[in-house]
PDB file of C-alpha atoms in Angstrom:
ATOM      1  CA  MET V   1      30.709  16.211 -18.572  1.00  0.00           C
ATOM      2  CA  ALA V   2      27.756  14.031 -19.313  1.00  0.00           C
ATOM      3  CA  GLY V   3      24.465  15.184 -20.533  1.00  0.00           C
ATOM      4  CA  ALA V   4      21.454  15.721 -18.114  1.00  0.00           C
ATOM      5  CA  VAL V   5      19.417  12.698 -17.439  1.00  0.00           C
ATOM      6  CA  ARG V   6      15.898  13.435 -18.390  1.00  0.00           C
ATOM      7  CA  LEU V   7      12.934  11.198 -16.599  1.00  0.00           C
ATOM      8  CA  ILE V   8       9.633  10.996 -17.823  1.00  0.00           C
ATOM      9  CA  VAL V   9       7.307  10.749 -14.694  1.00  0.00           C
ATOM     10  CA  PRO V  10       3.570   9.840 -15.677  1.00  0.00           C
ATOM     11  CA  LEU V  11       1.316  12.236 -13.989  1.00  0.00           C
ATOM     12  CA  ALA V  12      -1.825  10.091 -14.284  1.00  0.00           C
ATOM     13  CA  ARG V  13      -2.575   7.074 -12.234  1.00  0.00           C
ATOM     14  CA  VAL V  14      -0.885   4.011 -13.787  1.00  0.00           C
ATOM     15  CA  PRO V  15      -3.100   0.953 -14.308  1.00  0.00           C
ATOM     16  CA  ALA V  16      -2.356  -1.935 -11.962  1.00  0.00           C
ATOM     17  CA  PRO V  17      -1.135  -5.237 -13.559  1.00  0.00           C
ATOM     18  CA  VAL V  18      -3.181  -8.410 -13.043  1.00  0.00           C
ATOM     19  CA  GLY V  19      -2.109 -11.262 -10.679  1.00  0.00           C
ATOM     20  CA  VAL V  20       0.519 -11.718  -7.769  1.00  0.00           C
ATOM     21  CA  LEU V  21       3.521  -9.344  -8.466  1.00  0.00           C
ATOM     22  CA  THR V  22       6.971 -10.311  -7.284  1.00  0.00           C
ATOM     23  CA  ARG V  23       8.732  -7.758  -9.393  1.00  0.00           C
ATOM     24  CA  LEU V  24       7.915  -4.765 -11.446  1.00  0.00           C
ATOM     25  CA  PRO V  25       6.465  -5.540 -14.813  1.00  0.00           C
ATOM     26  CA  GLY V  26       8.671  -4.770 -18.121  1.00  0.00           C
ATOM     27  CA  ASP V  27      12.260  -4.595 -18.690  1.00  0.00           C
ATOM     28  CA  GLY V  28      12.884  -0.805 -18.387  1.00  0.00           C
ATOM     29  CA  ASN V  29      14.585   1.207 -15.634  1.00  0.00           C
ATOM     30  CA  GLN V  30      11.377   1.474 -13.471  1.00  0.00           C
ATOM     31  CA  LEU V  31      11.510   2.075  -9.797  1.00  0.00           C
ATOM     32  CA  ALA V  32       8.786   1.645  -7.226  1.00  0.00           C
ATOM     33  CA  LEU V  33       9.075   3.442  -3.973  1.00  0.00           C
ATOM     34  CA  THR V  34       7.064   1.696  -1.087  1.00  0.00           C
ATOM     35  CA  VAL V  35       6.926   2.274   2.446  1.00  0.00           C
ATOM     36  CA  ASP V  36       5.551  -0.417   4.882  1.00  0.00           C
ATOM     37  CA  ASP V  37       3.994  -0.506   8.292  1.00  0.00           C
ATOM     38  CA  GLY V  38       4.066   3.238   9.373  1.00  0.00           C
ATOM     39  CA  ALA V  39       5.099   2.191  13.004  1.00  0.00           C
ATOM     40  CA  SER V  40       6.472   5.836  13.523  1.00  0.00           C
ATOM     41  CA  SER V  41       4.558   8.797  13.178  1.00  0.00           C
ATOM     42  CA  ALA V  42       7.614  11.036  12.744  1.00  0.00           C
ATOM     43  CA  VAL V  43       8.899   8.866   9.901  1.00  0.00           C
ATOM     44  CA  VAL V  44       5.388   8.713   8.074  1.00  0.00           C
ATOM     45  CA  ALA V  45       5.470  12.550   8.397  1.00  0.00           C
ATOM     46  CA  ALA V  46       8.931  12.851   7.114  1.00  0.00           C
ATOM     47  CA  PHE V  47       8.074  10.694   4.042  1.00  0.00           C
ATOM     48  CA  GLY V  48       5.074  12.968   3.659  1.00  0.00           C
ATOM     49  CA  GLN V  49       7.120  16.130   3.863  1.00  0.00           C
ATOM     50  CA  PHE V  50       9.736  14.689   1.299  1.00  0.00           C
ATOM     51  CA  CYS V  51       6.924  13.784  -1.176  1.00  0.00           C
ATOM     52  CA  ARG V  52       5.468  17.345  -0.685  1.00  0.00           C
ATOM     53  CA  ASP V  53       8.798  19.079  -1.186  1.00  0.00           C
ATOM     54  CA  THR V  54      10.114  16.914  -4.202  1.00  0.00           C
ATOM     55  CA  GLY V  55       7.071  15.879  -5.966  1.00  0.00           C
ATOM     56  CA  THR V  56       8.144  12.251  -5.548  1.00  0.00           C
ATOM     57  CA  ARG V  57       5.336   9.632  -5.826  1.00  0.00           C
ATOM     58  CA  LEU V  58       5.149   6.555  -3.543  1.00  0.00           C
ATOM     59  CA  THR V  59       3.095   3.832  -2.264  1.00  0.00           C
ATOM     60  CA  PHE V  60       2.429   3.532   1.464  1.00  0.00           C
ATOM     61  CA  PHE V  61       1.477  -0.137   2.618  1.00  0.00           C
ATOM     62  CA  VAL V  62      -0.652   0.997   5.611  1.00  0.00           C
ATOM     63  CA  ASN V  63      -1.294  -0.918   8.905  1.00  0.00           C
ATOM     64  CA  GLY V  64      -4.107   0.816  10.331  1.00  0.00           C
ATOM     65  CA  ALA V  65      -3.521  -0.156  13.822  1.00  0.00           C
ATOM     66  CA  ASN V  66      -0.431   2.046  13.769  1.00  0.00           C
ATOM     67  CA  ALA V  67      -1.454   5.617  14.931  1.00  0.00           C
ATOM     68  CA  SER V  68       0.771   7.239  12.493  1.00  0.00           C
ATOM     69  CA  TRP V  69      -1.743   6.980   9.754  1.00  0.00           C
ATOM     70  CA  SER V  70      -4.383   8.964  11.809  1.00  0.00           C
ATOM     71  CA  ASP V  71      -1.817  11.355  12.938  1.00  0.00           C
ATOM     72  CA  ASN V  72      -0.706  12.166   9.620  1.00  0.00           C
ATOM     73  CA  ALA V  73      -3.939  11.927   7.584  1.00  0.00           C
ATOM     74  CA  ALA V  74      -4.496  15.810   7.233  1.00  0.00           C
ATOM     75  CA  ALA V  75      -1.114  16.155   5.583  1.00  0.00           C
ATOM     76  CA  LEU V  76      -1.103  13.066   3.495  1.00  0.00           C
ATOM     77  CA  ARG V  77      -4.712  13.185   2.202  1.00  0.00           C
ATOM     78  CA  PRO V  78      -4.170  16.116  -0.312  1.00  0.00           C
ATOM     79  CA  MET V  79      -1.255  14.067  -1.797  1.00  0.00           C
ATOM     80  CA  VAL V  80      -3.545  10.768  -1.961  1.00  0.00           C
ATOM     81  CA  ASP V  81      -6.400  12.755  -3.512  1.00  0.00           C
ATOM     82  CA  SER V  82      -3.967  14.084  -6.162  1.00  0.00           C
ATOM     83  CA  GLY V  83      -2.521  10.523  -6.961  1.00  0.00           C
ATOM     84  CA  GLN V  84       1.009  11.574  -5.844  1.00  0.00           C
ATOM     85  CA  ILE V  85       0.691   8.997  -2.938  1.00  0.00           C
ATOM     86  CA  GLN V  86      -1.018   5.561  -3.412  1.00  0.00           C
ATOM     87  CA  MET V  87      -2.283   4.046  -0.100  1.00  0.00           C
ATOM     88  CA  ALA V  88      -2.165   0.067  -0.188  1.00  0.00           C
ATOM     89  CA  ASN V  89      -3.482  -2.477   2.179  1.00  0.00           C
ATOM     90  CA  HIS V  90      -0.831  -4.284   4.370  1.00  0.00           C
ATOM     91  CA  THR V  91      -3.605  -5.532   6.888  1.00  0.00           C
ATOM     92  CA  TRP V  92      -4.804  -4.058  10.073  1.00  0.00           C
ATOM     93  CA  SER V  93      -2.019  -5.225  12.469  1.00  0.00           C
ATOM     94  CA  HIS V  94       0.555  -6.938  10.347  1.00  0.00           C
ATOM     95  CA  PRO V  95       0.068 -10.546  11.561  1.00  0.00           C
ATOM     96  CA  TYR V  96       1.618 -13.694  10.012  1.00  0.00           C
ATOM     97  CA  LEU V  97      -1.246 -14.628   7.665  1.00  0.00           C
ATOM     98  CA  ASN V  98      -0.299 -18.289   7.674  1.00  0.00           C
ATOM     99  CA  ARG V  99      -0.647 -18.450  11.616  1.00  0.00           C
ATOM    100  CA  ILE V 100      -4.322 -16.898  11.871  1.00  0.00           C
ATOM    101  CA  SER V 101      -7.627 -18.548  10.688  1.00  0.00           C
ATOM    102  CA  LEU V 102      -8.786 -17.412   7.226  1.00  0.00           C
ATOM    103  CA  ASN V 103     -11.781 -15.737   8.796  1.00  0.00           C
ATOM    104  CA  ALA V 104      -9.145 -13.659  10.727  1.00  0.00           C
ATOM    105  CA  VAL V 105      -7.388 -12.954   7.508  1.00  0.00           C
ATOM    106  CA  HIS V 106     -10.449 -11.715   5.964  1.00  0.00           C
ATOM    107  CA  ASP V 107     -11.106  -9.418   8.979  1.00  0.00           C
ATOM    108  CA  GLN V 108      -7.518  -8.124   8.763  1.00  0.00           C
ATOM    109  CA  ILE V 109      -7.740  -7.105   5.226  1.00  0.00           C
ATOM    110  CA  GLN V 110     -11.336  -5.727   5.404  1.00  0.00           C
ATOM    111  CA  ARG V 111     -10.746  -3.655   8.683  1.00  0.00           C
ATOM    112  CA  ASN V 112      -7.796  -2.004   7.005  1.00  0.00           C
ATOM    113  CA  ALA V 113      -9.754  -1.249   3.823  1.00  0.00           C
ATOM    114  CA  ASP V 114     -12.405   0.215   5.939  1.00  0.00           C
ATOM    115  CA  PHE V 115     -10.072   2.224   7.945  1.00  0.00           C
ATOM    116  CA  MET V 116      -8.109   3.701   4.776  1.00  0.00           C
ATOM    117  CA  ARG V 117     -11.639   4.492   3.077  1.00  0.00           C
ATOM    118  CA  ASN V 118     -12.739   6.426   6.103  1.00  0.00           C
ATOM    119  CA  THR V 119      -9.401   8.079   6.548  1.00  0.00           C
ATOM    120  CA  TYR V 120      -8.108   8.650   3.010  1.00  0.00           C
ATOM    121  CA  GLY V 121     -11.046   8.193   0.661  1.00  0.00           C
ATOM    122  CA  THR V 122      -9.551   5.236  -0.791  1.00  0.00           C
ATOM    123  CA  ASP V 123      -9.480   1.379   0.336  1.00  0.00           C
ATOM    124  CA  GLY V 124      -6.099   0.794  -0.988  1.00  0.00           C
ATOM    125  CA  THR V 125      -7.281  -0.412  -4.420  1.00  0.00           C
ATOM    126  CA  PRO V 126      -5.503  -2.155  -6.220  1.00  0.00           C
ATOM    127  CA  TYR V 127      -2.692  -3.149  -3.974  1.00  0.00           C
ATOM    128  CA  PHE V 128      -2.327  -5.617  -1.097  1.00  0.00           C
ATOM    129  CA  ARG V 129       0.889  -6.741   0.464  1.00  0.00           C
ATOM    130  CA  PRO V 130       0.828  -9.733   2.897  1.00  0.00           C
ATOM    131  CA  PRO V 131       3.102  -8.961   6.086  1.00  0.00           C
ATOM    132  CA  TYR V 132       6.530 -10.455   5.900  1.00  0.00           C
ATOM    133  CA  GLY V 133       5.755 -11.547   2.403  1.00  0.00           C
ATOM    134  CA  VAL V 134       4.124 -14.722   3.790  1.00  0.00           C
ATOM    135  CA  HIS V 135       1.110 -15.794   1.856  1.00  0.00           C
ATOM    136  CA  THR V 136      -0.445 -19.065   0.816  1.00  0.00           C
ATOM    137  CA  ALA V 137      -2.697 -19.979  -1.934  1.00  0.00           C
ATOM    138  CA  ALA V 138      -5.647 -19.862   0.658  1.00  0.00           C
ATOM    139  CA  THR V 139      -4.796 -16.471   2.023  1.00  0.00           C
ATOM    140  CA  ASP V 140      -4.483 -15.349  -1.676  1.00  0.00           C
ATOM    141  CA  ARG V 141      -8.070 -16.690  -2.335  1.00  0.00           C
ATOM    142  CA  VAL V 142      -9.280 -14.836   0.680  1.00  0.00           C
ATOM    143  CA  ALA V 143      -7.611 -11.507  -0.318  1.00  0.00           C
ATOM    144  CA  ALA V 144      -9.207 -11.920  -3.734  1.00  0.00           C
ATOM    145  CA  ARG V 145     -12.556 -12.405  -2.303  1.00  0.00           C
ATOM    146  CA  CYS V 146     -12.235  -9.601   0.160  1.00  0.00           C
ATOM    147  CA  LEU V 147     -10.631  -7.145  -2.211  1.00  0.00           C
ATOM    148  CA  PRO V 148     -12.182  -7.716  -5.722  1.00  0.00           C
ATOM    149  CA  TRP V 149      -9.392  -5.936  -7.528  1.00  0.00           C
ATOM    150  CA  VAL V 150      -6.865  -8.694  -6.150  1.00  0.00           C
ATOM    151  CA  THR V 151      -6.474 -11.638  -8.198  1.00  0.00           C
ATOM    152  CA  SER V 152      -5.037 -14.729  -6.973  1.00  0.00           C
ATOM    153  CA  ALA V 153      -2.597 -16.731  -9.001  1.00  0.00           C
TER     154      ALA V 153
END
């Protein structure tokens, strides 16, 4: 019988790397649990309960237009405040950023940041994930201007 596997889970917030991430930094056995969109209140609630029951840390990429984030705010907020759950910006309503104007891109990102700040006390710093993974140099520059912690490549 093999020995028990001992995992070391950092309790403090981990500093964000700089630049556009396409994979986790480092060569180790790291894993990032992320959940996008939040289209279902029941599913967001289930993820929240899973985190509460297990102590698992994860990152939600929030679309504020989905009611699930307002519906579950009271249950999620204590875990956000403790650092167990990270909220991150995924735009207000999940549009293809390359199909809307750059002003509309800014509005999508800013509206979502405002929603998260008002609902969860955080604006998603330092993470932003473009919907569908679609972004351009121009949309990256808008995100970097709108969210000063985001750096464009």
